[in-house]
Short mmCIF file of C-alpha atoms in Angstrom, two decimals:
data_model
loop_
_atom_site.label_atom_id
_atom_site.label_comp_id
_atom_site.label_asym_id
_atom_site.label_seq_id
_atom_site.Cartn_x
_atom_site.Cartn_y
_atom_site.Cartn_z
CA UNK S 158 -59.84 146.77 -52.85
CA UNK S 159 -61.46 144.22 -55.15
CA UNK S 160 -58.60 141.93 -56.26
CA UNK S 161 -56.20 142.18 -59.37
CA UNK S 162 -57.20 144.04 -62.40
CA UNK S 163 -58.69 141.34 -64.70
CA UNK S 164 -57.40 143.24 -67.63
CA UNK S 165 -53.68 143.03 -66.74
CA UNK S 166 -51.55 140.42 -68.48
CA UNK S 167 -49.36 139.95 -65.50
CA UNK S 168 -51.31 139.87 -62.25
CA UNK S 169 -48.31 139.24 -60.17
CA UNK S 170 -46.00 142.06 -61.05
CA UNK S 171 -42.67 140.40 -60.78
CA UNK S 172 -43.65 136.98 -62.10
CA UNK S 173 -44.07 136.91 -65.86
CA UNK S 174 -44.59 133.17 -66.31
CA UNK S 175 -48.03 133.60 -65.14
CA UNK S 176 -50.75 135.51 -67.20
CA UNK S 177 -54.43 136.26 -67.02
CA UNK S 178 -55.03 134.23 -70.24
CA UNK S 179 -57.73 136.17 -72.01
CA UNK S 180 -55.48 139.15 -72.25
CA UNK S 181 -52.92 137.37 -74.60
CA UNK S 182 -55.22 135.06 -76.66
CA UNK S 183 -55.60 136.34 -80.03
CA UNK S 184 -57.59 133.38 -81.72
CA UNK S 185 -61.03 134.46 -81.90
CA UNK S 186 -62.12 130.86 -81.56
CA UNK S 187 -60.52 130.64 -78.14
CA UNK S 188 -62.67 132.37 -75.49
CA UNK S 189 -61.44 132.74 -71.94
CA UNK S 190 -63.13 134.11 -68.93
CA UNK S 191 -61.89 136.69 -66.41
CA UNK S 192 -59.20 135.79 -63.82
CA UNK S 193 -58.39 132.49 -65.49
CA UNK S 194 -54.51 132.20 -65.37
CA UNK S 195 -51.96 130.05 -67.37
CA UNK S 196 -48.68 129.50 -65.65
CA UNK S 197 -45.84 128.20 -68.04
CA UNK S 198 -42.51 127.19 -66.75
CA UNK S 199 -40.99 128.70 -70.00
CA UNK S 200 -43.13 131.26 -71.75
CA UNK S 201 -46.95 131.58 -71.21
CA UNK S 202 -47.30 133.13 -74.75
CA UNK S 203 -46.78 129.41 -75.87
CA UNK S 204 -50.53 128.75 -74.83
CA UNK S 205 -51.99 129.01 -78.25
CA UNK S 206 -49.41 126.49 -79.68
CA UNK S 207 -50.72 123.98 -77.16
CA UNK S 208 -54.10 124.23 -78.73
CA UNK S 209 -53.50 121.73 -81.44
CA UNK S 210 -55.19 121.05 -84.88
CA UNK S 211 -57.30 124.13 -84.38
CA UNK S 212 -58.15 124.80 -88.02
CA UNK S 213 -60.43 127.78 -89.27
CA UNK S 214 -62.27 125.80 -91.64
CA UNK S 215 -63.72 123.53 -88.97
CA UNK S 216 -64.74 126.35 -86.75
CA UNK S 217 -64.80 124.55 -83.40
CA UNK S 218 -64.10 126.80 -80.37
CA UNK S 219 -62.25 126.21 -77.12
CA UNK S 220 -64.31 127.72 -74.31
CA UNK S 221 -62.75 128.35 -70.92
CA UNK S 222 -64.68 129.80 -67.94
CA UNK S 223 -63.71 132.10 -65.26
CA UNK S 224 -61.26 131.54 -62.42
CA UNK S 225 -59.63 128.56 -63.92
CA UNK S 226 -55.97 127.51 -63.21
CA UNK S 227 -54.16 126.03 -66.04
CA UNK S 228 -50.64 124.62 -65.35
CA UNK S 229 -47.63 124.48 -67.68
CA UNK S 230 -47.99 122.25 -70.77
CA UNK S 231 -51.74 121.60 -70.55
CA UNK S 232 -52.67 120.61 -74.12
CA UNK S 233 -56.04 121.00 -75.89
CA UNK S 234 -56.46 118.65 -78.91
CA UNK S 235 -59.17 120.21 -81.23
CA UNK S 236 -61.24 118.57 -84.03
CA UNK S 237 -58.89 119.17 -86.75
CA UNK S 238 -56.89 116.17 -85.32
CA UNK S 239 -59.72 113.76 -85.99
CA UNK S 240 -59.60 111.44 -88.98
CA UNK S 241 -62.38 109.31 -90.78
CA UNK S 242 -62.39 105.75 -89.45
CA UNK S 243 -65.08 104.15 -91.61
CA UNK S 244 -63.12 104.15 -94.96
CA UNK S 245 -60.41 101.52 -95.66
CA UNK S 246 -57.75 104.17 -95.20
CA UNK S 247 -57.90 106.83 -92.41
CA UNK S 248 -55.45 109.10 -94.52
CA UNK S 249 -56.72 112.60 -95.14
CA UNK S 250 -56.06 112.64 -98.82
CA UNK S 251 -58.50 115.54 -99.71
CA UNK S 252 -56.58 118.17 -97.75
CA UNK S 253 -53.36 117.72 -99.92
CA UNK S 254 -55.02 118.69 -103.25
CA UNK S 255 -53.10 118.20 -106.57
CA UNK S 256 -55.97 115.80 -107.78
CA UNK S 257 -56.51 114.14 -104.38
CA UNK S 258 -59.14 116.66 -103.56
CA UNK S 259 -61.61 114.74 -105.82
CA UNK S 260 -62.12 112.17 -103.01
CA UNK S 261 -64.21 114.84 -101.18
CA UNK S 262 -66.00 116.26 -104.26
CA UNK S 263 -69.59 117.28 -103.26
CA UNK S 264 -68.77 116.96 -99.67
CA UNK S 265 -68.20 119.64 -97.14
CA UNK S 266 -64.93 119.14 -95.40
CA UNK S 267 -66.48 119.97 -92.14
CA UNK S 268 -68.83 116.99 -92.72
CA UNK S 269 -66.19 114.69 -94.13
CA UNK S 270 -63.74 115.00 -91.15
CA UNK S 271 -65.54 114.09 -87.80
CA UNK S 272 -66.11 116.85 -85.35
CA UNK S 273 -67.15 116.37 -81.65
CA UNK S 274 -68.21 120.06 -81.16
CA UNK S 275 -66.68 122.73 -79.05
CA UNK S 276 -64.30 121.83 -76.11
CA UNK S 277 -65.83 123.56 -72.97
CA UNK S 278 -63.92 124.01 -69.69
CA UNK S 279 -66.32 125.24 -66.95
CA UNK S 280 -65.54 127.72 -64.27
CA UNK S 281 -63.04 127.31 -61.23
CA UNK S 282 -61.49 124.25 -63.05
CA UNK S 283 -57.92 123.33 -62.27
CA UNK S 284 -56.03 121.65 -65.00
CA UNK S 285 -52.66 120.14 -63.90
CA UNK S 286 -49.30 120.25 -65.56
CA UNK S 287 -49.11 118.29 -68.92
CA UNK S 288 -52.76 117.21 -68.87
CA UNK S 289 -54.35 116.64 -72.29
CA UNK S 290 -58.01 117.51 -73.08
CA UNK S 291 -59.34 115.65 -76.23
CA UNK S 292 -61.79 117.12 -78.83
CA UNK S 293 -65.43 118.05 -77.71
CA UNK S 294 -64.89 117.21 -74.07
CA UNK S 295 -66.83 119.22 -71.54
CA UNK S 296 -65.20 119.67 -68.06
CA UNK S 297 -67.64 120.71 -65.42
CA UNK S 298 -67.38 123.54 -63.10
CA UNK S 299 -65.02 123.09 -60.11
CA UNK S 300 -63.40 120.04 -61.52
CA UNK S 301 -59.74 119.05 -61.12
CA UNK S 302 -57.73 117.37 -63.89
CA UNK S 303 -54.63 115.72 -62.58
CA UNK S 304 -51.12 115.98 -63.95
CA UNK S 305 -50.58 114.03 -67.12
CA UNK S 306 -54.18 113.04 -67.33
CA UNK S 307 -55.67 112.31 -70.75
CA UNK S 308 -59.31 113.50 -70.69
CA UNK S 309 -61.30 111.61 -73.57
CA UNK S 310 -64.90 112.07 -72.09
CA UNK S 311 -66.90 114.58 -70.19
CA UNK S 312 -65.83 115.34 -66.61
CA UNK S 313 -68.68 115.86 -64.09
CA UNK S 314 -68.74 119.11 -61.96
CA UNK S 315 -66.51 118.92 -58.94
CA UNK S 316 -64.94 115.61 -59.94
CA UNK S 317 -61.26 114.89 -59.68
CA UNK S 318 -59.95 112.89 -62.73
CA UNK S 319 -56.60 111.27 -63.20
CA UNK S 320 -54.95 108.69 -65.59
CA UNK S 321 -54.95 107.73 -69.19
CA UNK S 322 -57.71 107.62 -70.01
CA UNK S 323 -58.74 109.83 -67.22
CA UNK S 324 -61.26 108.45 -64.74
CA UNK S 325 -63.13 109.95 -61.83
CA UNK S 326 -60.95 109.10 -58.71
CA UNK S 327 -63.17 111.00 -56.24
CA UNK S 328 -65.86 113.82 -55.96
CA UNK S 329 -64.85 116.89 -54.03
CA UNK S 330 -68.39 117.28 -52.49
CA UNK S 331 -71.59 115.28 -52.02
CA UNK S 332 -74.14 115.30 -54.82
CA UNK S 333 -76.34 117.63 -52.84
CA UNK S 334 -73.46 119.89 -52.26
CA UNK S 335 -72.42 119.90 -55.91
CA UNK S 336 -76.16 120.70 -56.94
CA UNK S 337 -76.13 123.77 -54.46
CA UNK S 338 -72.72 124.88 -55.71
CA UNK S 339 -73.98 124.82 -59.33
CA UNK S 340 -77.05 126.95 -58.22
CA UNK S 341 -74.88 129.35 -56.31
CA UNK S 342 -72.41 129.81 -59.18
CA UNK S 343 -70.21 132.16 -57.18
CA UNK S 344 -68.00 132.87 -60.20
CA UNK S 345 -70.86 135.03 -61.70
CA UNK S 346 -71.20 137.23 -58.64
CA UNK S 347 -69.88 140.73 -59.15
CA UNK S 348 -66.35 141.08 -58.04
CA UNK S 349 -67.21 143.18 -54.91
CA UNK S 350 -69.39 140.36 -53.62
CA UNK S 351 -66.69 137.82 -54.32
CA UNK S 352 -64.26 139.98 -52.38
CA UNK S 353 -66.49 140.29 -49.46
CA UNK S 354 -67.00 136.69 -49.22
CA UNK S 355 -63.49 135.27 -50.01
CA UNK S 356 -63.05 133.46 -46.68
CA UNK S 357 -66.27 131.44 -47.27
CA UNK S 358 -65.46 130.66 -50.88
CA UNK S 359 -61.97 129.52 -49.72
CA UNK S 360 -63.52 127.28 -47.03
CA UNK S 361 -65.32 123.93 -47.29
CA UNK S 362 -68.71 124.99 -45.88
CA UNK S 363 -71.02 124.88 -48.91
CA UNK S 364 -74.12 125.75 -46.77
CA UNK S 365 -72.41 128.87 -45.47
CA UNK S 366 -71.59 129.92 -49.09
CA UNK S 367 -75.33 129.62 -49.86
CA UNK S 368 -75.97 132.25 -47.17
CA UNK S 369 -73.52 134.89 -48.45
CA UNK S 370 -74.86 138.30 -49.43
#
């Protein structure tokens, strides 16, 4: 036995509020790793509706790693929600057309409306209920985003962040242990090796994890 089938939608047979997310996502600009789950109190198929302002003409991606746990109502605000702030008005006249498009004549809309790049969630990240991730943020491996946190800037690997705006409230491991965990990258092991070493992965002894075979 090597754990649940990552290609199943419902890894818990009688619990259809939790899904392996990659198996229900249809937007090609949302890319999700194996075993990452989304648990929604109402309907997990709402997930893509929580990825906001994700317009094709901008082309930004939401990249989510493996073995992440995403709670109900987590929201990802993408770059289509950005407005210019240097002009007198922040109103996006050009997108409405009917003569207003002339304000963007000769300008690529991707250039006119600010983009902070792809939003990247690492591996083994826990995102709490109702948390909001803002455009272009990178959340490091092993991080924890607390319930209702609003993440406006990058989150270090293995940090716990909370609040609005979210701030680091603690680190889960020492700097040396974080560096070792990043090198080990257990989430990239084959599933048989992960299964063999579950007890160590699910313990707090980083040094022991480094000795796993």
